[in-house]
């Protein structure tokens, strides 16, 4: 959900013309959204854990001099259709990795600063429409 959608919901809840039935519909929708987000998070955590385990196994296999230490990582990437294809795509992937590394270094160097003072709220764009 976007910040604008949250602001729209807050405004809807604060409106004195909002009826109890409308509030119940909003609550049900939010519960459904929350359940969906929790499932998505669980799936992403599983993918992350599998990829981390494969990366650790790859490094361990390399450490002991296994004949094909990348087998664990290759298998995990293949499971999700993420193995790079031969040719130009490989150069693009390497370029993307360098750019991501530079961006992360810049973000870490600057730190994640939070704006000081009062936060201004704004509602822009189209979002979820709440009926009255």
mmCIF file with all atom_site columns, C-alpha atoms in Angstrom:
data_model
loop_
_atom_site.group_PDB
_atom_site.id
_atom_site.type_symbol
_atom_site.label_atom_id
_atom_site.label_alt_id
_atom_site.label_comp_id
_atom_site.label_asym_id
_atom_site.label_entity_id
_atom_site.label_seq_id
_atom_site.pdbx_PDB_ins_code
_atom_site.Cartn_x
_atom_site.Cartn_y
_atom_site.Cartn_z
_atom_site.occupancy
_atom_site.B_iso_or_equiv
_atom_site.pdbx_formal_charge
_atom_site.auth_seq_id
_atom_site.auth_comp_id
_atom_site.auth_asym_id
_atom_site.auth_atom_id
_atom_site.pdbx_PDB_model_num
ATOM 1   C CA . UNK A 1 1   ? 0.000   0.000   0.000   1.00 0.00 ? 1   UNK A CA 1
ATOM 2   C CA . UNK A 1 2   ? 1.334   3.437   -0.858  1.00 0.00 ? 2   UNK A CA 1
ATOM 3   C CA . UNK A 1 3   ? 1.654   6.354   1.539   1.00 0.00 ? 3   UNK A CA 1
ATOM 4   C CA . UNK A 1 4   ? -1.135  8.069   -0.388  1.00 0.00 ? 4   UNK A CA 1
ATOM 5   C CA . UNK A 1 5   ? -3.462  5.111   0.174   1.00 0.00 ? 5   UNK A CA 1
ATOM 6   C CA . UNK A 1 6   ? -2.736  5.190   3.909   1.00 0.00 ? 6   UNK A CA 1
ATOM 7   C CA . UNK A 1 7   ? -3.472  8.908   3.966   1.00 0.00 ? 7   UNK A CA 1
ATOM 8   C CA . UNK A 1 8   ? -6.733  8.315   2.084   1.00 0.00 ? 8   UNK A CA 1
ATOM 9   C CA . UNK A 1 9   ? -7.769  5.697   4.643   1.00 0.00 ? 9   UNK A CA 1
ATOM 10  C CA . UNK A 1 10  ? -6.895  7.999   7.545   1.00 0.00 ? 10  UNK A CA 1
ATOM 11  C CA . UNK A 1 11  ? -9.007  10.764  6.004   1.00 0.00 ? 11  UNK A CA 1
ATOM 12  C CA . UNK A 1 12  ? -11.867 8.330   5.414   1.00 0.00 ? 12  UNK A CA 1
ATOM 13  C CA . UNK A 1 13  ? -11.731 7.152   9.043   1.00 0.00 ? 13  UNK A CA 1
ATOM 14  C CA . UNK A 1 14  ? -11.641 10.722  10.334  1.00 0.00 ? 14  UNK A CA 1
ATOM 15  C CA . UNK A 1 15  ? -14.667 11.741  8.252   1.00 0.00 ? 15  UNK A CA 1
ATOM 16  C CA . UNK A 1 16  ? -17.706 11.934  10.538  1.00 0.00 ? 16  UNK A CA 1
ATOM 17  C CA . UNK A 1 17  ? -19.969 10.950  7.634   1.00 0.00 ? 17  UNK A CA 1
ATOM 18  C CA . UNK A 1 18  ? -18.368 7.492   7.529   1.00 0.00 ? 18  UNK A CA 1
ATOM 19  C CA . UNK A 1 19  ? -20.775 4.783   8.662   1.00 0.00 ? 19  UNK A CA 1
ATOM 20  C CA . UNK A 1 20  ? -19.972 1.695   10.753  1.00 0.00 ? 20  UNK A CA 1
ATOM 21  C CA . UNK A 1 21  ? -20.599 -0.621  7.800   1.00 0.00 ? 21  UNK A CA 1
ATOM 22  C CA . UNK A 1 22  ? -18.063 1.324   5.753   1.00 0.00 ? 22  UNK A CA 1
ATOM 23  C CA . UNK A 1 23  ? -15.512 0.968   8.554   1.00 0.00 ? 23  UNK A CA 1
ATOM 24  C CA . UNK A 1 24  ? -16.128 -2.768  8.671   1.00 0.00 ? 24  UNK A CA 1
ATOM 25  C CA . UNK A 1 25  ? -15.493 -3.067  4.914   1.00 0.00 ? 25  UNK A CA 1
ATOM 26  C CA . UNK A 1 26  ? -12.246 -1.097  5.261   1.00 0.00 ? 26  UNK A CA 1
ATOM 27  C CA . UNK A 1 27  ? -11.164 -3.315  8.192   1.00 0.00 ? 27  UNK A CA 1
ATOM 28  C CA . UNK A 1 28  ? -11.831 -6.479  6.170   1.00 0.00 ? 28  UNK A CA 1
ATOM 29  C CA . UNK A 1 29  ? -9.899  -5.131  3.208   1.00 0.00 ? 29  UNK A CA 1
ATOM 30  C CA . UNK A 1 30  ? -6.956  -4.176  5.417   1.00 0.00 ? 30  UNK A CA 1
ATOM 31  C CA . UNK A 1 31  ? -6.927  -7.617  7.067   1.00 0.00 ? 31  UNK A CA 1
ATOM 32  C CA . UNK A 1 32  ? -6.904  -9.255  3.608   1.00 0.00 ? 32  UNK A CA 1
ATOM 33  C CA . UNK A 1 33  ? -4.035  -6.977  2.533   1.00 0.00 ? 33  UNK A CA 1
ATOM 34  C CA . UNK A 1 34  ? -2.109  -7.748  5.715   1.00 0.00 ? 34  UNK A CA 1
ATOM 35  C CA . UNK A 1 35  ? -2.515  -11.493 5.205   1.00 0.00 ? 35  UNK A CA 1
ATOM 36  C CA . UNK A 1 36  ? -1.314  -11.179 1.609   1.00 0.00 ? 36  UNK A CA 1
ATOM 37  C CA . UNK A 1 37  ? 1.745   -9.163  2.691   1.00 0.00 ? 37  UNK A CA 1
ATOM 38  C CA . UNK A 1 38  ? 2.630   -11.670 5.422   1.00 0.00 ? 38  UNK A CA 1
ATOM 39  C CA . UNK A 1 39  ? 2.462   -14.553 2.938   1.00 0.00 ? 39  UNK A CA 1
ATOM 40  C CA . UNK A 1 40  ? 4.619   -12.615 0.469   1.00 0.00 ? 40  UNK A CA 1
ATOM 41  C CA . UNK A 1 41  ? 7.144   -11.895 3.220   1.00 0.00 ? 41  UNK A CA 1
ATOM 42  C CA . UNK A 1 42  ? 7.275   -15.592 4.197   1.00 0.00 ? 42  UNK A CA 1
ATOM 43  C CA . UNK A 1 43  ? 7.918   -16.573 0.574   1.00 0.00 ? 43  UNK A CA 1
ATOM 44  C CA . UNK A 1 44  ? 10.662  -13.958 0.194   1.00 0.00 ? 44  UNK A CA 1
ATOM 45  C CA . UNK A 1 45  ? 12.292  -15.085 3.441   1.00 0.00 ? 45  UNK A CA 1
ATOM 46  C CA . UNK A 1 46  ? 12.285  -18.668 2.168   1.00 0.00 ? 46  UNK A CA 1
ATOM 47  C CA . UNK A 1 47  ? 13.894  -17.618 -1.128  1.00 0.00 ? 47  UNK A CA 1
ATOM 48  C CA . UNK A 1 48  ? 16.497  -15.594 0.763   1.00 0.00 ? 48  UNK A CA 1
ATOM 49  C CA . UNK A 1 49  ? 17.307  -18.471 3.131   1.00 0.00 ? 49  UNK A CA 1
ATOM 50  C CA . UNK A 1 50  ? 17.691  -20.927 0.250   1.00 0.00 ? 50  UNK A CA 1
ATOM 51  C CA . UNK A 1 51  ? 19.945  -18.530 -1.650  1.00 0.00 ? 51  UNK A CA 1
ATOM 52  C CA . UNK A 1 52  ? 22.021  -17.794 1.465   1.00 0.00 ? 52  UNK A CA 1
ATOM 53  C CA . UNK A 1 53  ? 22.402  -21.518 2.174   1.00 0.00 ? 53  UNK A CA 1
ATOM 54  C CA . UNK A 1 54  ? 23.498  -22.145 -1.428  1.00 0.00 ? 54  UNK A CA 1
ATOM 55  C CA . UNK A 1 55  ? 26.007  -19.281 -1.248  1.00 0.00 ? 55  UNK A CA 1
ATOM 56  C CA . UNK A 1 56  ? 27.481  -20.594 2.008   1.00 0.00 ? 56  UNK A CA 1
ATOM 57  C CA . UNK A 1 57  ? 27.684  -24.132 0.592   1.00 0.00 ? 57  UNK A CA 1
ATOM 58  C CA . UNK A 1 58  ? 29.430  -22.755 -2.512  1.00 0.00 ? 58  UNK A CA 1
ATOM 59  C CA . UNK A 1 59  ? 32.056  -20.970 -0.419  1.00 0.00 ? 59  UNK A CA 1
ATOM 60  C CA . UNK A 1 60  ? 32.534  -24.047 1.792   1.00 0.00 ? 60  UNK A CA 1
ATOM 61  C CA . UNK A 1 61  ? 32.914  -26.286 -1.281  1.00 0.00 ? 61  UNK A CA 1
ATOM 62  C CA . UNK A 1 62  ? 35.475  -23.887 -2.729  1.00 0.00 ? 62  UNK A CA 1
ATOM 63  C CA . UNK A 1 63  ? 37.371  -23.889 0.578   1.00 0.00 ? 63  UNK A CA 1
ATOM 64  C CA . UNK A 1 64  ? 37.765  -27.682 0.553   1.00 0.00 ? 64  UNK A CA 1
ATOM 65  C CA . UNK A 1 65  ? 38.665  -27.726 -3.145  1.00 0.00 ? 65  UNK A CA 1
ATOM 66  C CA . UNK A 1 66  ? 35.518  -29.429 -4.462  1.00 0.00 ? 66  UNK A CA 1
ATOM 67  C CA . UNK A 1 67  ? 35.627  -30.020 -8.241  1.00 0.00 ? 67  UNK A CA 1
ATOM 68  C CA . UNK A 1 68  ? 32.523  -27.860 -8.950  1.00 0.00 ? 68  UNK A CA 1
ATOM 69  C CA . UNK A 1 69  ? 31.944  -25.540 -5.990  1.00 0.00 ? 69  UNK A CA 1
ATOM 70  C CA . UNK A 1 70  ? 29.324  -23.494 -7.854  1.00 0.00 ? 70  UNK A CA 1
ATOM 71  C CA . UNK A 1 71  ? 26.948  -26.457 -8.157  1.00 0.00 ? 71  UNK A CA 1
ATOM 72  C CA . UNK A 1 72  ? 24.886  -25.354 -5.120  1.00 0.00 ? 72  UNK A CA 1
ATOM 73  C CA . UNK A 1 73  ? 24.453  -21.804 -6.341  1.00 0.00 ? 73  UNK A CA 1
ATOM 74  C CA . UNK A 1 74  ? 23.782  -22.869 -9.920  1.00 0.00 ? 74  UNK A CA 1
ATOM 75  C CA . UNK A 1 75  ? 21.087  -25.276 -8.725  1.00 0.00 ? 75  UNK A CA 1
ATOM 76  C CA . UNK A 1 76  ? 19.326  -22.602 -6.657  1.00 0.00 ? 76  UNK A CA 1
ATOM 77  C CA . UNK A 1 77  ? 19.431  -20.063 -9.488  1.00 0.00 ? 77  UNK A CA 1
ATOM 78  C CA . UNK A 1 78  ? 18.175  -22.657 -11.970 1.00 0.00 ? 78  UNK A CA 1
ATOM 79  C CA . UNK A 1 79  ? 15.221  -23.470 -9.682  1.00 0.00 ? 79  UNK A CA 1
ATOM 80  C CA . UNK A 1 80  ? 13.966  -19.911 -10.186 1.00 0.00 ? 80  UNK A CA 1
ATOM 81  C CA . UNK A 1 81  ? 15.002  -19.467 -13.820 1.00 0.00 ? 81  UNK A CA 1
ATOM 82  C CA . UNK A 1 82  ? 17.745  -17.013 -12.876 1.00 0.00 ? 82  UNK A CA 1
ATOM 83  C CA . UNK A 1 83  ? 20.809  -18.641 -14.443 1.00 0.00 ? 83  UNK A CA 1
ATOM 84  C CA . UNK A 1 84  ? 22.405  -16.184 -16.859 1.00 0.00 ? 84  UNK A CA 1
ATOM 85  C CA . UNK A 1 85  ? 22.364  -17.181 -20.498 1.00 0.00 ? 85  UNK A CA 1
ATOM 86  C CA . UNK A 1 86  ? 25.510  -17.257 -22.577 1.00 0.00 ? 86  UNK A CA 1
ATOM 87  C CA . UNK A 1 87  ? 26.397  -14.102 -24.478 1.00 0.00 ? 87  UNK A CA 1
ATOM 88  C CA . UNK A 1 88  ? 25.451  -10.461 -24.076 1.00 0.00 ? 88  UNK A CA 1
ATOM 89  C CA . UNK A 1 89  ? 23.202  -11.091 -21.073 1.00 0.00 ? 89  UNK A CA 1
ATOM 90  C CA . UNK A 1 90  ? 26.260  -12.033 -19.017 1.00 0.00 ? 90  UNK A CA 1
ATOM 91  C CA . UNK A 1 91  ? 27.897  -8.655  -19.659 1.00 0.00 ? 91  UNK A CA 1
ATOM 92  C CA . UNK A 1 92  ? 24.645  -6.887  -18.750 1.00 0.00 ? 92  UNK A CA 1
ATOM 93  C CA . UNK A 1 93  ? 24.404  -8.837  -15.485 1.00 0.00 ? 93  UNK A CA 1
ATOM 94  C CA . UNK A 1 94  ? 28.005  -7.980  -14.578 1.00 0.00 ? 94  UNK A CA 1
ATOM 95  C CA . UNK A 1 95  ? 27.369  -4.330  -15.406 1.00 0.00 ? 95  UNK A CA 1
ATOM 96  C CA . UNK A 1 96  ? 24.196  -4.320  -13.290 1.00 0.00 ? 96  UNK A CA 1
ATOM 97  C CA . UNK A 1 97  ? 26.123  -5.881  -10.392 1.00 0.00 ? 97  UNK A CA 1
ATOM 98  C CA . UNK A 1 98  ? 28.825  -3.193  -10.581 1.00 0.00 ? 98  UNK A CA 1
ATOM 99  C CA . UNK A 1 99  ? 26.198  -0.437  -10.685 1.00 0.00 ? 99  UNK A CA 1
ATOM 100 C CA . UNK A 1 100 ? 24.323  -1.939  -7.712  1.00 0.00 ? 100 UNK A CA 1
ATOM 101 C CA . UNK A 1 101 ? 27.574  -2.225  -5.753  1.00 0.00 ? 101 UNK A CA 1
ATOM 102 C CA . UNK A 1 102 ? 28.415  1.426   -6.421  1.00 0.00 ? 102 UNK A CA 1
ATOM 103 C CA . UNK A 1 103 ? 24.897  2.545   -5.465  1.00 0.00 ? 103 UNK A CA 1
ATOM 104 C CA . UNK A 1 104 ? 24.983  0.584   -2.199  1.00 0.00 ? 104 UNK A CA 1
ATOM 105 C CA . UNK A 1 105 ? 28.422  2.000   -1.357  1.00 0.00 ? 105 UNK A CA 1
ATOM 106 C CA . UNK A 1 106 ? 27.102  5.516   -1.948  1.00 0.00 ? 106 UNK A CA 1
ATOM 107 C CA . UNK A 1 107 ? 24.048  4.894   0.223   1.00 0.00 ? 107 UNK A CA 1
ATOM 108 C CA . UNK A 1 108 ? 26.167  3.423   3.028   1.00 0.00 ? 108 UNK A CA 1
ATOM 109 C CA . UNK A 1 109 ? 28.625  6.315   2.825   1.00 0.00 ? 109 UNK A CA 1
ATOM 110 C CA . UNK A 1 110 ? 25.903  8.959   3.059   1.00 0.00 ? 110 UNK A CA 1
ATOM 111 C CA . UNK A 1 111 ? 23.871  7.025   5.616   1.00 0.00 ? 111 UNK A CA 1
ATOM 112 C CA . UNK A 1 112 ? 20.137  6.959   5.645   1.00 0.00 ? 112 UNK A CA 1
ATOM 113 C CA . UNK A 1 113 ? 19.293  10.359  6.998   1.00 0.00 ? 113 UNK A CA 1
ATOM 114 C CA . UNK A 1 114 ? 15.774  11.048  8.133   1.00 0.00 ? 114 UNK A CA 1
ATOM 115 C CA . UNK A 1 115 ? 14.373  14.488  7.478   1.00 0.00 ? 115 UNK A CA 1
ATOM 116 C CA . UNK A 1 116 ? 14.308  16.694  10.533  1.00 0.00 ? 116 UNK A CA 1
ATOM 117 C CA . UNK A 1 117 ? 11.256  18.605  11.648  1.00 0.00 ? 117 UNK A CA 1
ATOM 118 C CA . UNK A 1 118 ? 7.610   17.951  10.993  1.00 0.00 ? 118 UNK A CA 1
ATOM 119 C CA . UNK A 1 119 ? 6.700   15.611  8.163   1.00 0.00 ? 119 UNK A CA 1
ATOM 120 C CA . UNK A 1 120 ? 4.283   17.027  5.650   1.00 0.00 ? 120 UNK A CA 1
ATOM 121 C CA . UNK A 1 121 ? 1.543   14.699  4.487   1.00 0.00 ? 121 UNK A CA 1
ATOM 122 C CA . UNK A 1 122 ? 0.301   14.810  0.995   1.00 0.00 ? 122 UNK A CA 1
ATOM 123 C CA . UNK A 1 123 ? -2.169  12.828  -1.022  1.00 0.00 ? 123 UNK A CA 1
ATOM 124 C CA . UNK A 1 124 ? -1.262  12.625  -4.665  1.00 0.00 ? 124 UNK A CA 1
ATOM 125 C CA . UNK A 1 125 ? -2.131  10.302  -7.455  1.00 0.00 ? 125 UNK A CA 1
ATOM 126 C CA . UNK A 1 126 ? -4.881  7.798   -7.683  1.00 0.00 ? 126 UNK A CA 1
ATOM 127 C CA . UNK A 1 127 ? -5.210  5.218   -5.027  1.00 0.00 ? 127 UNK A CA 1
ATOM 128 C CA . UNK A 1 128 ? -7.800  3.040   -3.497  1.00 0.00 ? 128 UNK A CA 1
ATOM 129 C CA . UNK A 1 129 ? -11.244 4.594   -3.563  1.00 0.00 ? 129 UNK A CA 1
ATOM 130 C CA . UNK A 1 130 ? -13.259 4.312   -0.372  1.00 0.00 ? 130 UNK A CA 1
ATOM 131 C CA . UNK A 1 131 ? -17.008 4.528   -0.731  1.00 0.00 ? 131 UNK A CA 1
ATOM 132 C CA . UNK A 1 132 ? -19.266 6.402   1.673   1.00 0.00 ? 132 UNK A CA 1
#
